[in-house]
Amino acid sequence: MSAKKYDVAIIGAGPAGMTAAIYSARAGKSVLVIEKKSPGGQIVNTLEVDNYPATPGISGVKYAMTLQKQAQDFDAVFQFDEIKSIDEPKKEGDYFVIHGKNDEYEALSIILSTGLENRKIGLENEDKLVGHGISFCAACDGAFFKGKDVAVYGGGNTALEDASYLATICKSVTIIHRRDRFRGEQALVDALKKYDNVNYIMESTIVELKGDKLIESVVVKDKNTGETKEVKINGLFLAIGQIPSGADFANLVKVDERGYYEVDESCASKLVAGVFVAGDGRSKKIRQLTTAVADGSVAGSSAAAYIDRLNGREYV
Ligand code: NAP
């Protein structure tokens, strides 16, 4: 059993969670941040963050490390663990008990900033080939495919950014997308046009992954004609969006039909007092770094206000 009890426990150290830590800690609360991987969340997969105000071109890794140091400078404690479940207190004001793989923790309030996980296509062979030619992160794994032929699957900002980066190091990049237009920003679509080693297979889906030990090709089906063709590749980068990893804590927060957490304007759960949600796992329209940190500031402040109310003090 963990010796120390905290005012606020934050599950997930992405930009939303770490921003929440800064806001709760600066309000004088003891803060524990629990993360199952390394801090930073999805932003560490971005080579250059170009749309975050006032820090053009900052690398995702540098952004995450700076944010973590900022939270630690305000005495937020970081802990590596994977949280399996959280028990709500029998009465308001008692401690939540947080069950991790490695330890147990207690806190008066909880901020869930668990983010999203990568969507898979759902094809046979897929799990076997992840890490063997199939990757979810061009910034992390792109260098393995220097001078080779790769494909990127998806039409959002991630796919467009991945393709632009890969075009600078790979022999060829084939973007495969299920529609005739991209979901991602026009600026990214335009940026990609300057590379002459990028090919487009539009209105098509991947219906088969071939390869035994390593991926060797994908079979692509044209949505309009139904025709299939095989495209030889050495690597496949999946960028077909994310799915919420929210249902684990459905005892604490209402989950909508798509699996996202539903909270009120102060990021508070409508089910259990003292529980807050920040970041991409929250039900909302725009998922950006800016909206993640905005959530973090609201949830961190709301959790601090909740602790003050428990202590009979008003939070200003
Ligand atoms: P996304 O915006 O959800 O795009 C996912 C893409 O995958 C879409 O083009 C979608 O097609 C396609 N797709 C979804 N399910 C599929 C399936 N089962 N089979 C085939 N294709 C499928 O995901 P994302 O690009 O990872 O971005 C996630 C969030 O992060 C977004 O809010 C995005 O704006 C943000 N982001 C921002 C930046 C930036 O601002 N620089 C960079 C990266 C990510 P349809 O278009 O047909 O739906």
CSV table of C-alpha atoms and ligand atoms in Angstrom, one decimal:
chain,number,residue,atom,x,y,z
A,1,MET,CA,0.0,0.0,0.0
A,2,SER,CA,1.4,3.4,-0.9
A,3,ALA,CA,2.4,5.4,2.1
A,4,LYS,CA,1.3,8.8,0.8
A,5,LYS,CA,-2.2,10.1,0.1
A,6,TYR,CA,-2.7,12.9,-2.4
A,7,ASP,CA,-5.2,15.6,-3.0
A,8,VAL,CA,-5.3,15.0,-6.7
A,9,ALA,CA,-4.3,11.9,-8.7
A,10,ILE,CA,-4.0,12.4,-12.5
A,11,ILE,CA,-4.2,9.3,-14.6
A,12,GLY,CA,-2.3,9.9,-17.9
A,13,ALA,CA,0.7,12.3,-18.4
A,14,GLY,CA,-0.1,13.7,-21.8
A,15,PRO,CA,-0.3,17.5,-22.3
A,16,ALA,CA,-3.8,17.5,-20.7
A,17,GLY,CA,-2.7,15.6,-17.6
A,18,MET,CA,0.5,17.5,-17.1
A,19,THR,CA,-1.3,20.9,-17.6
A,20,ALA,CA,-3.8,19.7,-15.0
A,21,ALA,CA,-0.9,18.9,-12.7
A,22,ILE,CA,0.5,22.4,-13.0
A,23,TYR,CA,-2.9,24.0,-12.2
A,24,SER,CA,-3.7,21.8,-9.2
A,25,ALA,CA,-0.2,22.1,-7.8
A,26,ARG,CA,-0.1,25.8,-8.2
A,27,ALA,CA,-3.4,25.9,-6.3
A,28,GLY,CA,-1.5,24.3,-3.4
A,29,LYS,CA,-2.6,20.7,-3.8
A,30,SER,CA,-0.5,17.6,-3.5
A,31,VAL,CA,-0.5,16.0,-7.0
A,32,LEU,CA,0.4,12.6,-8.2
A,33,VAL,CA,0.6,11.9,-12.0
A,34,ILE,CA,0.5,8.3,-13.0
A,35,GLU,CA,1.5,7.2,-16.5
A,36,LYS,CA,1.9,3.7,-18.0
A,37,LYS,CA,4.4,4.7,-20.8
A,38,SER,CA,6.7,7.7,-20.9
A,39,PRO,CA,5.2,11.2,-20.3
A,40,GLY,CA,4.1,13.2,-23.3
A,41,GLY,CA,1.2,11.2,-24.9
A,42,GLN,CA,0.7,11.5,-28.6
A,43,ILE,CA,2.6,14.8,-29.0
A,44,VAL,CA,5.9,13.0,-28.7
A,45,ASN,CA,5.1,11.4,-32.1
A,46,THR,CA,5.1,14.8,-33.7
A,47,LEU,CA,8.4,16.1,-35.1
A,48,GLU,CA,7.4,19.7,-35.3
A,49,VAL,CA,4.4,21.3,-33.6
A,50,ASP,CA,3.5,24.2,-36.0
A,51,ASN,CA,0.0,25.1,-34.7
A,52,TYR,CA,0.6,25.7,-31.1
A,53,PRO,CA,0.5,29.4,-30.3
A,54,ALA,CA,3.9,31.2,-29.8
A,55,THR,CA,6.1,28.1,-30.1
A,56,PRO,CA,6.3,27.5,-33.9
A,57,GLY,CA,8.4,24.5,-34.8
A,58,ILE,CA,9.0,23.1,-31.3
A,59,SER,CA,9.5,19.3,-31.4
A,60,GLY,CA,6.9,17.2,-29.7
A,61,VAL,CA,9.5,15.6,-27.5
A,62,LYS,CA,10.9,19.0,-26.3
A,63,TYR,CA,7.4,20.3,-25.7
A,64,ALA,CA,6.6,17.2,-23.5
A,65,MET,CA,9.8,17.3,-21.6
A,66,THR,CA,9.5,21.1,-20.9
A,67,LEU,CA,5.9,20.5,-19.7
A,68,GLN,CA,6.9,17.7,-17.4
A,69,LYS,CA,9.7,19.8,-15.9
A,70,GLN,CA,7.3,22.6,-15.4
A,71,ALA,CA,4.9,20.3,-13.5
A,72,GLN,CA,7.7,18.8,-11.4
A,73,ASP,CA,9.0,22.3,-10.5
A,74,PHE,CA,5.6,22.8,-8.9
A,75,ASP,CA,6.1,19.6,-6.9
A,76,ALA,CA,3.9,17.3,-8.9
A,77,VAL,CA,5.1,13.7,-8.3
A,78,PHE,CA,5.3,11.4,-11.4
A,79,GLN,CA,4.8,7.6,-11.0
A,80,PHE,CA,5.2,4.9,-13.6
A,81,ASP,CA,2.2,2.4,-13.4
A,82,GLU,CA,-0.7,1.1,-15.3
A,83,ILE,CA,-4.0,1.8,-13.6
A,84,LYS,CA,-6.5,-1.1,-13.8
A,85,SER,CA,-9.4,0.3,-11.8
A,86,ILE,CA,-10.4,3.0,-9.3
A,87,ASP,CA,-12.8,2.5,-6.4
A,88,GLU,CA,-15.0,5.4,-5.5
A,89,PRO,CA,-15.2,6.4,-1.8
A,90,LYS,CA,-18.2,5.3,0.2
A,91,LYS,CA,-18.9,8.9,1.1
A,92,GLU,CA,-17.8,12.2,-0.4
A,93,GLY,CA,-14.6,13.4,1.2
A,94,ASP,CA,-13.1,9.9,1.7
A,95,TYR,CA,-10.3,8.7,-0.6
A,96,PHE,CA,-10.6,7.1,-4.0
A,97,VAL,CA,-8.5,3.9,-4.1
A,98,ILE,CA,-6.5,3.6,-7.3
A,99,HIS,CA,-5.4,0.1,-8.2
A,100,GLY,CA,-2.2,-0.1,-10.4
A,101,LYS,CA,-0.3,-3.0,-11.8
A,102,ASN,CA,2.6,-2.1,-9.4
A,103,ASP,CA,1.0,-0.4,-6.5
A,104,GLU,CA,-2.1,1.2,-4.9
A,105,TYR,CA,-2.6,4.9,-4.5
A,106,GLU,CA,-5.1,7.1,-2.7
A,107,ALA,CA,-6.4,10.5,-3.6
A,108,LEU,CA,-9.3,12.8,-2.7
A,109,SER,CA,-10.0,13.6,-6.4
A,110,ILE,CA,-9.2,12.1,-9.7
A,111,ILE,CA,-8.5,13.6,-13.1
A,112,LEU,CA,-8.7,11.1,-16.0
A,113,SER,CA,-6.5,12.2,-18.9
A,114,THR,CA,-6.0,8.8,-20.4
A,115,GLY,CA,-6.3,9.9,-24.1
A,116,LEU,CA,-6.9,7.6,-27.0
A,117,GLU,CA,-5.3,4.5,-28.5
A,118,ASN,CA,-4.5,3.9,-32.2
A,119,ARG,CA,-7.3,2.4,-34.3
A,120,LYS,CA,-6.4,-0.8,-36.2
A,121,ILE,CA,-7.8,-1.9,-39.5
A,122,GLY,CA,-9.0,-5.2,-38.0
A,123,LEU,CA,-7.4,-7.5,-40.6
A,124,GLU,CA,-5.9,-10.9,-40.2
A,125,ASN,CA,-2.1,-10.7,-39.9
A,126,GLU,CA,-2.3,-7.1,-38.5
A,127,ASP,CA,-1.3,-7.8,-34.9
A,128,LYS,CA,1.4,-10.1,-36.0
A,129,LEU,CA,2.9,-7.5,-38.3
A,130,VAL,CA,2.8,-4.5,-35.9
A,131,GLY,CA,6.5,-3.9,-35.2
A,132,HIS,CA,7.4,-6.0,-38.3
A,133,GLY,CA,6.8,-3.4,-40.9
A,134,ILE,CA,3.5,-1.9,-39.5
A,135,SER,CA,3.9,1.2,-37.4
A,136,PHE,CA,1.7,3.8,-35.8
A,137,CYS,CA,4.5,6.4,-35.5
A,138,ALA,CA,6.4,7.8,-38.5
A,139,ALA,CA,8.5,10.1,-36.2
A,140,CYS,CA,9.6,7.1,-34.1
A,141,ASP,CA,10.0,4.4,-36.8
A,142,GLY,CA,10.4,6.3,-40.1
A,143,ALA,CA,14.3,6.0,-40.1
A,144,PHE,CA,14.0,2.2,-40.3
A,145,PHE,CA,12.5,2.7,-43.8
A,146,LYS,CA,15.2,5.0,-45.3
A,147,GLY,CA,15.3,4.6,-49.0
A,148,LYS,CA,12.4,2.1,-49.0
A,149,ASP,CA,8.9,2.0,-50.3
A,150,VAL,CA,6.2,2.7,-47.7
A,151,ALA,CA,2.5,3.4,-47.5
A,152,VAL,CA,0.5,5.6,-45.2
A,153,TYR,CA,-3.1,4.6,-44.5
A,154,GLY,CA,-5.6,7.4,-43.6
A,155,GLY,CA,-6.5,10.9,-44.6
A,156,GLY,CA,-6.3,13.0,-41.4
A,157,ASN,CA,-3.6,15.4,-40.1
A,158,THR,CA,-1.6,12.5,-38.8
A,159,ALA,CA,-1.5,10.7,-42.2
A,160,LEU,CA,-0.6,13.9,-44.0
A,161,GLU,CA,2.2,14.9,-41.6
A,162,ASP,CA,3.5,11.3,-41.6
A,163,ALA,CA,3.6,11.2,-45.4
A,164,SER,CA,5.4,14.6,-45.6
A,165,TYR,CA,8.1,13.4,-43.2
A,166,LEU,CA,8.5,10.0,-44.8
A,167,ALA,CA,8.7,11.6,-48.3
A,168,THR,CA,12.0,13.2,-47.1
A,169,ILE,CA,13.7,9.9,-46.2
A,170,CYS,CA,11.9,7.1,-48.1
A,171,LYS,CA,12.1,6.1,-51.8
A,172,SER,CA,8.4,6.4,-52.2
A,173,VAL,CA,5.3,7.0,-50.1
A,174,THR,CA,1.9,5.9,-51.2
A,175,ILE,CA,-1.1,7.4,-49.3
A,176,ILE,CA,-4.1,5.2,-49.3
A,177,HIS,CA,-7.3,6.9,-48.2
A,178,ARG,CA,-10.9,5.8,-48.3
A,179,ARG,CA,-12.4,9.0,-49.6
A,180,ASP,CA,-11.8,11.4,-52.5
A,181,ARG,CA,-10.7,14.2,-50.2
A,182,PHE,CA,-8.6,14.5,-47.1
A,183,ARG,CA,-10.0,15.2,-43.7
A,184,GLY,CA,-6.7,16.9,-42.7
A,185,GLU,CA,-5.8,20.6,-43.0
A,186,GLN,CA,-5.4,22.1,-46.5
A,187,ALA,CA,-2.0,23.5,-45.5
A,188,LEU,CA,-0.8,19.9,-44.9
A,189,VAL,CA,-2.3,18.7,-48.2
A,190,ASP,CA,-0.5,21.5,-50.0
A,191,ALA,CA,2.8,20.8,-48.3
A,192,LEU,CA,2.7,17.2,-49.5
A,193,LYS,CA,2.3,18.3,-53.1
A,194,LYS,CA,5.8,19.5,-53.3
A,195,TYR,CA,7.2,15.9,-53.1
A,196,ASP,CA,7.4,14.0,-56.3
A,197,ASN,CA,7.8,10.6,-54.6
A,198,VAL,CA,4.3,10.6,-53.1
A,199,ASN,CA,1.6,8.6,-54.8
A,200,TYR,CA,-2.1,8.7,-54.0
A,201,ILE,CA,-4.6,5.9,-54.0
A,202,MET,CA,-7.9,7.5,-53.1
A,203,GLU,CA,-11.4,6.1,-52.5
A,204,SER,CA,-9.8,2.8,-51.6
A,205,THR,CA,-9.4,0.6,-48.6
A,206,ILE,CA,-6.8,-1.9,-47.5
A,207,VAL,CA,-8.5,-5.3,-47.5
A,208,GLU,CA,-5.5,-7.6,-47.0
A,209,LEU,CA,-2.0,-7.5,-45.4
A,210,LYS,CA,0.5,-9.8,-46.9
A,211,GLY,CA,3.8,-10.9,-45.4
A,212,ASP,CA,5.0,-13.6,-43.1
A,213,LYS,CA,7.8,-12.3,-40.9
A,214,LEU,CA,7.7,-8.7,-42.4
A,215,ILE,CA,5.0,-6.9,-44.3
A,216,GLU,CA,5.5,-7.3,-48.0
A,217,SER,CA,2.4,-5.8,-49.7
A,218,VAL,CA,-1.1,-4.6,-49.1
A,219,VAL,CA,-4.1,-5.4,-51.2
A,220,VAL,CA,-6.2,-2.3,-51.9
A,221,LYS,CA,-9.8,-2.3,-53.1
A,222,ASP,CA,-11.3,0.5,-55.1
A,223,LYS,CA,-14.5,1.7,-53.4
A,224,ASN,CA,-16.2,2.5,-56.7
A,225,THR,CA,-15.2,-0.3,-59.1
A,226,GLY,CA,-14.6,-3.0,-56.5
A,227,GLU,CA,-11.3,-3.8,-58.3
A,228,THR,CA,-8.4,-4.9,-56.1
A,229,LYS,CA,-4.7,-4.4,-56.7
A,230,GLU,CA,-1.5,-5.4,-54.8
A,231,VAL,CA,0.9,-2.7,-53.7
A,232,LYS,CA,4.4,-3.9,-52.8
A,233,ILE,CA,5.8,-2.0,-49.7
A,234,ASN,CA,8.4,-2.4,-47.0
A,235,GLY,CA,6.5,-0.5,-44.4
A,236,LEU,CA,2.9,0.5,-43.6
A,237,PHE,CA,2.1,3.5,-41.3
A,238,LEU,CA,-1.4,3.3,-39.9
A,239,ALA,CA,-3.0,6.7,-39.3
A,240,ILE,CA,-6.7,5.9,-39.3
A,241,GLY,CA,-7.5,7.7,-36.1
A,242,GLN,CA,-7.8,6.7,-32.5
A,243,ILE,CA,-10.4,5.2,-30.3
A,244,PRO,CA,-11.1,6.1,-26.7
A,245,SER,CA,-9.6,4.0,-23.9
A,246,GLY,CA,-12.3,5.3,-21.6
A,247,ALA,CA,-14.6,2.4,-20.7
A,248,ASP,CA,-12.1,1.2,-18.0
A,249,PHE,CA,-13.5,3.9,-15.7
A,250,ALA,CA,-17.1,3.9,-16.6
A,251,ASN,CA,-18.0,3.4,-12.9
A,252,LEU,CA,-16.8,7.0,-12.4
A,253,VAL,CA,-17.8,9.0,-15.5
A,254,LYS,CA,-20.7,8.6,-18.0
A,255,VAL,CA,-19.4,7.3,-21.3
A,256,ASP,CA,-21.2,8.3,-24.6
A,257,GLU,CA,-22.2,5.8,-27.4
A,258,ARG,CA,-18.7,6.3,-29.0
A,259,GLY,CA,-16.9,5.6,-25.8
A,260,TYR,CA,-15.9,9.2,-24.9
A,261,TYR,CA,-16.3,10.6,-21.4
A,262,GLU,CA,-19.2,13.0,-20.9
A,263,VAL,CA,-18.4,15.8,-18.4
A,264,ASP,CA,-19.8,19.3,-17.7
A,265,GLU,CA,-18.2,22.6,-18.5
A,266,SER,CA,-15.9,22.4,-15.5
A,267,CYS,CA,-14.7,19.0,-16.8
A,268,ALA,CA,-16.5,17.3,-13.8
A,269,SER,CA,-18.1,13.9,-13.9
A,270,LYS,CA,-21.9,14.0,-13.7
A,271,LEU,CA,-21.8,10.6,-11.9
A,272,VAL,CA,-19.3,10.9,-9.1
A,273,ALA,CA,-18.2,14.0,-7.2
A,274,GLY,CA,-14.4,14.6,-7.3
A,275,VAL,CA,-13.8,13.0,-10.7
A,276,PHE,CA,-12.7,15.2,-13.7
A,277,VAL,CA,-11.7,14.5,-17.3
A,278,ALA,CA,-9.3,16.3,-19.5
A,279,GLY,CA,-8.0,15.8,-23.0
A,280,ASP,CA,-8.8,13.7,-26.1
A,281,GLY,CA,-10.8,11.1,-24.2
A,282,ARG,CA,-13.5,13.8,-23.4
A,283,SER,CA,-16.5,14.0,-25.6
A,284,LYS,CA,-15.8,17.1,-27.8
A,285,LYS,CA,-15.5,18.2,-31.4
A,286,ILE,CA,-11.9,19.5,-31.7
A,287,ARG,CA,-9.0,17.4,-30.5
A,288,GLN,CA,-5.8,19.5,-30.7
A,289,LEU,CA,-2.9,20.2,-28.4
A,290,THR,CA,-4.6,23.6,-27.6
A,291,THR,CA,-7.8,21.9,-26.5
A,292,ALA,CA,-6.0,19.3,-24.5
A,293,VAL,CA,-4.1,21.9,-22.4
A,294,ALA,CA,-7.3,24.0,-22.2
A,295,ASP,CA,-9.0,20.9,-20.7
A,296,GLY,CA,-6.1,20.4,-18.4
A,297,SER,CA,-6.2,23.9,-17.0
A,298,VAL,CA,-10.0,23.6,-16.4
A,299,ALA,CA,-9.8,20.1,-14.8
A,300,GLY,CA,-6.8,21.0,-12.7
A,301,SER,CA,-8.5,24.2,-11.4
A,302,SER,CA,-11.8,22.4,-10.8
A,303,ALA,CA,-10.1,19.6,-8.9
A,304,ALA,CA,-8.4,22.1,-6.7
A,305,ALA,CA,-11.7,23.9,-6.1
A,306,TYR,CA,-13.3,20.6,-5.2
A,307,ILE,CA,-10.6,20.0,-2.6
A,308,ASP,CA,-11.0,23.5,-1.2
A,309,ARG,CA,-14.8,22.8,-0.9
A,310,LEU,CA,-14.1,19.6,1.0
A,311,ASN,CA,-11.9,21.5,3.4
A,312,GLY,CA,-14.6,24.1,3.9
A,313,ARG,CA,-12.8,26.8,1.9
A,314,GLU,CA,-14.0,28.6,-1.2
A,315,TYR,CA,-11.7,28.5,-4.2
A,316,VAL,CA,-11.2,31.8,-6.0
B,1,NAP,P1,-8.5,11.6,-37.8
B,1,NAP,O1,-8.5,13.0,-37.9
B,1,NAP,O2,-9.6,10.9,-37.0
B,1,NAP,O3,-8.4,10.9,-39.2
B,1,NAP,C1,-8.5,9.6,-39.3
B,1,NAP,C2,-8.4,9.3,-40.8
B,1,NAP,O4,-8.5,7.8,-41.0
B,1,NAP,C3,-9.6,9.8,-41.6
B,1,NAP,O5,-9.2,10.3,-42.8
B,1,NAP,C4,-10.6,8.7,-41.7
B,1,NAP,O6,-11.3,8.7,-43.0
B,1,NAP,C5,-9.6,7.5,-41.8
B,1,NAP,N1,-10.2,6.3,-41.1
B,1,NAP,C6,-10.9,6.2,-39.9
B,1,NAP,N2,-11.3,4.9,-39.7
B,1,NAP,C7,-10.9,4.2,-40.8
B,1,NAP,C8,-11.0,2.9,-41.1
B,1,NAP,N3,-11.6,2.0,-40.3
B,1,NAP,N4,-10.5,2.5,-42.3
B,1,NAP,C9,-9.9,3.3,-43.1
B,1,NAP,N5,-9.7,4.6,-42.9
B,1,NAP,C10,-10.2,5.1,-41.7
B,1,NAP,O7,-7.2,11.1,-37.0
B,1,NAP,P2,-5.7,11.7,-36.9
B,1,NAP,O8,-5.3,12.2,-38.2
B,1,NAP,O9,-4.9,10.7,-36.2
B,1,NAP,O10,-6.0,13.0,-36.0
B,1,NAP,C11,-6.5,12.8,-34.7
B,1,NAP,C12,-6.8,14.2,-34.1
B,1,NAP,O11,-5.5,14.8,-33.8
B,1,NAP,C13,-7.5,15.1,-35.0
B,1,NAP,O12,-8.3,16.0,-34.3
B,1,NAP,C14,-6.4,15.9,-35.7
B,1,NAP,O13,-6.8,17.2,-36.1
B,1,NAP,C15,-5.4,16.0,-34.5
B,1,NAP,N6,-4.0,16.2,-35.1
B,1,NAP,C16,-3.6,17.4,-35.3
B,1,NAP,C17,-2.4,17.6,-35.9
B,1,NAP,C18,-2.0,19.0,-36.2
B,1,NAP,O14,-2.8,19.9,-35.9
B,1,NAP,N7,-0.9,19.3,-36.8
B,1,NAP,C19,-1.6,16.6,-36.2
B,1,NAP,C20,-2.0,15.3,-36.0
B,1,NAP,C21,-3.3,15.1,-35.4
B,1,NAP,P3,-12.5,9.7,-43.2
B,1,NAP,O15,-11.8,11.0,-43.5
B,1,NAP,O16,-13.1,9.2,-44.4
B,1,NAP,O17,-13.3,9.7,-42.0
